[in-house]
PDB file of C-alpha atoms in Angstrom:
ATOM      1  CA  MET A   1     -48.967  16.333 -80.650  1.00 53.00           C
ATOM      2  CA  ASP A   2     -52.409  15.268 -81.682  1.00 67.00           C
ATOM      3  CA  ASN A   3     -53.703  18.654 -80.919  1.00 84.00           C
ATOM      4  CA  LEU A   4     -51.223  20.570 -83.371  1.00 90.00           C
ATOM      5  CA  ASN A   5     -54.027  21.528 -85.797  1.00 91.00           C
ATOM      6  CA  GLY A   6     -56.126  22.746 -82.908  1.00 94.00           C
ATOM      7  CA  ILE A   7     -53.164  24.716 -81.474  1.00 95.00           C
ATOM      8  CA  VAL A   8     -52.665  26.306 -84.851  1.00 95.00           C
ATOM      9  CA  ALA A   9     -56.340  27.157 -85.191  1.00 96.00           C
ATOM     10  CA  PHE A  10     -56.248  28.556 -81.562  1.00 96.00           C
ATOM     11  CA  VAL A  11     -53.396  30.771 -82.284  1.00 96.00           C
ATOM     12  CA  ARG A  12     -54.846  32.286 -85.457  1.00 96.00           C
ATOM     13  CA  THR A  13     -58.260  32.878 -83.792  1.00 96.00           C
ATOM     14  CA  ALA A  14     -56.260  34.530 -80.681  1.00 96.00           C
ATOM     15  CA  GLU A  15     -54.574  36.841 -83.144  1.00 96.00           C
ATOM     16  CA  THR A  16     -57.651  37.811 -85.053  1.00 95.00           C
ATOM     17  CA  LEU A  17     -60.288  37.386 -82.441  1.00 95.00           C
ATOM     18  CA  SER A  18     -62.510  36.051 -85.081  1.00 94.00           C
ATOM     19  CA  PHE A  19     -63.365  32.487 -85.974  1.00 94.00           C
ATOM     20  CA  VAL A  20     -64.196  33.822 -89.499  1.00 94.00           C
ATOM     21  CA  ALA A  21     -60.829  35.592 -90.023  1.00 95.00           C
ATOM     22  CA  ALA A  22     -58.915  32.484 -88.683  1.00 95.00           C
ATOM     23  CA  GLY A  23     -60.752  30.304 -90.980  1.00 95.00           C
ATOM     24  CA  ARG A  24     -59.895  32.545 -93.950  1.00 95.00           C
ATOM     25  CA  LYS A  25     -56.243  32.474 -93.003  1.00 95.00           C
ATOM     26  CA  LEU A  26     -56.113  28.779 -92.792  1.00 94.00           C
ATOM     27  CA  GLY A  27     -58.475  27.973 -95.529  1.00 95.00           C
ATOM     28  CA  VAL A  28     -61.213  26.348 -93.558  1.00 96.00           C
ATOM     29  CA  SER A  29     -64.829  27.341 -92.432  1.00 96.00           C
ATOM     30  CA  ALA A  30     -65.399  29.338 -89.213  1.00 93.00           C
ATOM     31  CA  SER A  31     -67.637  26.352 -88.121  1.00 94.00           C
ATOM     32  CA  ALA A  32     -64.521  24.038 -88.758  1.00 95.00           C
ATOM     33  CA  ILE A  33     -62.387  26.487 -86.488  1.00 95.00           C
ATOM     34  CA  GLY A  34     -64.970  26.505 -83.807  1.00 93.00           C
ATOM     35  CA  LYS A  35     -65.188  22.788 -83.653  1.00 95.00           C
ATOM     36  CA  THR A  36     -61.538  22.436 -83.831  1.00 95.00           C
ATOM     37  CA  ILE A  37     -61.015  24.713 -80.948  1.00 95.00           C
ATOM     38  CA  ALA A  38     -63.876  23.364 -78.877  1.00 95.00           C
ATOM     39  CA  LYS A  39     -62.257  19.903 -79.206  1.00 95.00           C
ATOM     40  CA  LEU A  40     -58.882  21.458 -77.956  1.00 95.00           C
ATOM     41  CA  GLU A  41     -60.691  22.937 -75.095  1.00 95.00           C
ATOM     42  CA  ARG A  42     -62.280  19.589 -74.041  1.00 95.00           C
ATOM     43  CA  SER A  43     -58.797  17.709 -74.372  1.00 94.00           C
ATOM     44  CA  LEU A  44     -57.223  20.542 -72.248  1.00 94.00           C
ATOM     45  CA  GLY A  45     -60.123  20.726 -69.877  1.00 95.00           C
ATOM     46  CA  VAL A  46     -60.162  24.656 -69.861  1.00 96.00           C
ATOM     47  CA  ARG A  47     -61.997  27.420 -71.787  1.00 96.00           C
ATOM     48  CA  LEU A  48     -59.794  29.330 -73.975  1.00 96.00           C
ATOM     49  CA  PHE A  49     -62.208  31.811 -75.220  1.00 96.00           C
ATOM     50  CA  HIS A  50     -65.268  33.815 -73.856  1.00 95.00           C
ATOM     51  CA  ARG A  51     -67.617  33.586 -76.816  1.00 92.00           C
ATOM     52  CA  THR A  52     -70.756  35.814 -77.439  1.00 88.00           C
ATOM     53  CA  THR A  53     -72.630  36.275 -80.718  1.00 85.00           C
ATOM     54  CA  ARG A  54     -70.877  39.427 -81.350  1.00 87.00           C
ATOM     55  CA  LYS A  55     -67.322  38.772 -80.208  1.00 90.00           C
ATOM     56  CA  VAL A  56     -64.579  36.259 -79.014  1.00 93.00           C
ATOM     57  CA  THR A  57     -62.099  37.234 -76.436  1.00 95.00           C
ATOM     58  CA  LEU A  58     -59.547  35.296 -74.784  1.00 96.00           C
ATOM     59  CA  THR A  59     -59.642  34.064 -71.201  1.00 96.00           C
ATOM     60  CA  ASP A  60     -56.807  34.408 -68.793  1.00 96.00           C
ATOM     61  CA  GLU A  61     -55.828  30.743 -69.411  1.00 96.00           C
ATOM     62  CA  GLY A  62     -56.348  31.502 -73.230  1.00 96.00           C
ATOM     63  CA  ARG A  63     -53.976  34.273 -72.970  1.00 97.00           C
ATOM     64  CA  HIS A  64     -51.375  32.432 -71.061  1.00 97.00           C
ATOM     65  CA  PHE A  65     -51.784  29.625 -73.407  1.00 97.00           C
ATOM     66  CA  HIS A  66     -51.607  31.776 -76.556  1.00 97.00           C
ATOM     67  CA  GLU A  67     -48.237  33.351 -75.429  1.00 97.00           C
ATOM     68  CA  ARG A  68     -46.502  29.740 -75.192  1.00 96.00           C
ATOM     69  CA  CYS A  69     -48.221  28.444 -78.388  1.00 96.00           C
ATOM     70  CA  HIS A  70     -47.135  31.268 -80.203  1.00 96.00           C
ATOM     71  CA  ARG A  71     -43.493  31.067 -79.344  1.00 96.00           C
ATOM     72  CA  ALA A  72     -43.645  27.337 -79.992  1.00 95.00           C
ATOM     73  CA  LEU A  73     -45.013  27.623 -83.572  1.00 95.00           C
ATOM     74  CA  GLU A  74     -42.422  30.359 -84.266  1.00 95.00           C
ATOM     75  CA  GLU A  75     -39.705  28.058 -83.231  1.00 95.00           C
ATOM     76  CA  LEU A  76     -41.131  25.309 -85.313  1.00 93.00           C
ATOM     77  CA  ARG A  77     -41.322  27.789 -88.313  1.00 91.00           C
ATOM     78  CA  ASP A  78     -37.730  28.686 -87.684  1.00 92.00           C
ATOM     79  CA  ALA A  79     -36.712  24.969 -87.526  1.00 91.00           C
ATOM     80  CA  GLN A  80     -38.519  24.049 -90.892  1.00 90.00           C
ATOM     81  CA  ALA A  81     -36.968  27.159 -92.463  1.00 87.00           C
ATOM     82  CA  ALA A  82     -33.581  26.185 -91.360  1.00 85.00           C
ATOM     83  CA  LEU A  83     -33.915  22.527 -92.554  1.00 84.00           C
ATOM     84  CA  SER A  84     -35.380  23.696 -95.916  1.00 80.00           C
ATOM     85  CA  GLN A  85     -32.478  25.977 -96.302  1.00 76.00           C
ATOM     86  CA  SER A  86     -29.780  23.373 -95.703  1.00 70.00           C
ATOM     87  CA  ALA A  87     -31.558  20.913 -97.838  1.00 68.00           C
ATOM     88  CA  GLN A  88     -30.861  23.463-100.730  1.00 69.00           C
ATOM     89  CA  THR A  89     -27.270  23.511-100.094  1.00 69.00           C
ATOM     90  CA  PRO A  90     -25.300  21.162-102.561  1.00 69.00           C
ATOM     91  CA  ARG A  91     -23.627  18.483-100.572  1.00 69.00           C
ATOM     92  CA  GLY A  92     -21.629  15.296-101.416  1.00 71.00           C
ATOM     93  CA  ARG A  93     -18.794  14.463-103.624  1.00 73.00           C
ATOM     94  CA  LEU A  94     -18.411  15.951-107.212  1.00 70.00           C
ATOM     95  CA  ARG A  95     -16.244  13.442-109.366  1.00 75.00           C
ATOM     96  CA  VAL A  96     -14.823  15.401-112.422  1.00 73.00           C
ATOM     97  CA  SER A  97     -13.011  13.486-115.301  1.00 79.00           C
ATOM     98  CA  LEU A  98     -11.304  15.158-117.756  1.00 79.00           C
ATOM     99  CA  PRO A  99      -8.522  14.942-120.202  1.00 83.00           C
ATOM    100  CA  VAL A 100      -5.045  16.281-119.273  1.00 81.00           C
ATOM    101  CA  ILE A 101      -5.384  19.382-121.320  1.00 81.00           C
ATOM    102  CA  GLY A 102      -8.676  20.167-119.008  1.00 78.00           C
ATOM    103  CA  TYR A 103      -6.449  20.399-115.974  1.00 77.00           C
ATOM    104  CA  ARG A 104      -5.033  23.624-117.344  1.00 81.00           C
ATOM    105  CA  PHE A 105      -8.333  25.254-117.308  1.00 82.00           C
ATOM    106  CA  LEU A 106     -10.178  23.822-114.581  1.00 78.00           C
ATOM    107  CA  LEU A 107      -7.454  23.746-111.802  1.00 77.00           C
ATOM    108  CA  PRO A 108      -7.041  27.570-111.674  1.00 81.00           C
ATOM    109  CA  VAL A 109     -10.977  28.199-111.075  1.00 79.00           C
ATOM    110  CA  LEU A 110     -11.325  25.215-108.342  1.00 74.00           C
ATOM    111  CA  PRO A 111     -10.406  27.849-105.525  1.00 75.00           C
ATOM    112  CA  GLU A 112     -13.641  29.807-106.336  1.00 77.00           C
ATOM    113  CA  PHE A 113     -15.569  26.830-105.111  1.00 71.00           C
ATOM    114  CA  GLU A 114     -13.687  26.385-101.663  1.00 69.00           C
ATOM    115  CA  PRO A 115     -16.654  24.946 -99.716  1.00 67.00           C
ATOM    116  CA  VAL A 116     -16.978  22.209-102.319  1.00 65.00           C
ATOM    117  CA  ARG A 117     -14.522  19.498-102.205  1.00 65.00           C
ATOM    118  CA  PHE A 118     -13.725  18.068-105.675  1.00 60.00           C
ATOM    119  CA  LEU A 119     -11.958  14.770-106.488  1.00 62.00           C
ATOM    120  CA  VAL A 120     -10.190  15.594-109.881  1.00 61.00           C
ATOM    121  CA  CYS A 121      -9.367  12.344-111.819  1.00 61.00           C
TER     122      CYS A 121
END
């Protein structure tokens, strides 16, 4: 997992086929993207891109790696979205204290909040 930033940079570069465009999307310089990808390539022991002064293209290994990394990043985004959504759902016990006269008004509307458990005292 040390290479997660490198993988994100790689996927963005593979999608745009440009270090400059990937850098813009990620908010870093093209040079930083290039260095990050070079470090990733060294750690993997394989070239992911063919580089010329005019263009960047994926190698066969890069194409296969991109497919898998893209799916993995999508899965991570989905997991993060699901977790964020569940964190916004109220949970726990709600204790309501009210005078006897309040029961007359509160008890009829409680079924509208069916997923919430109330302890009325």
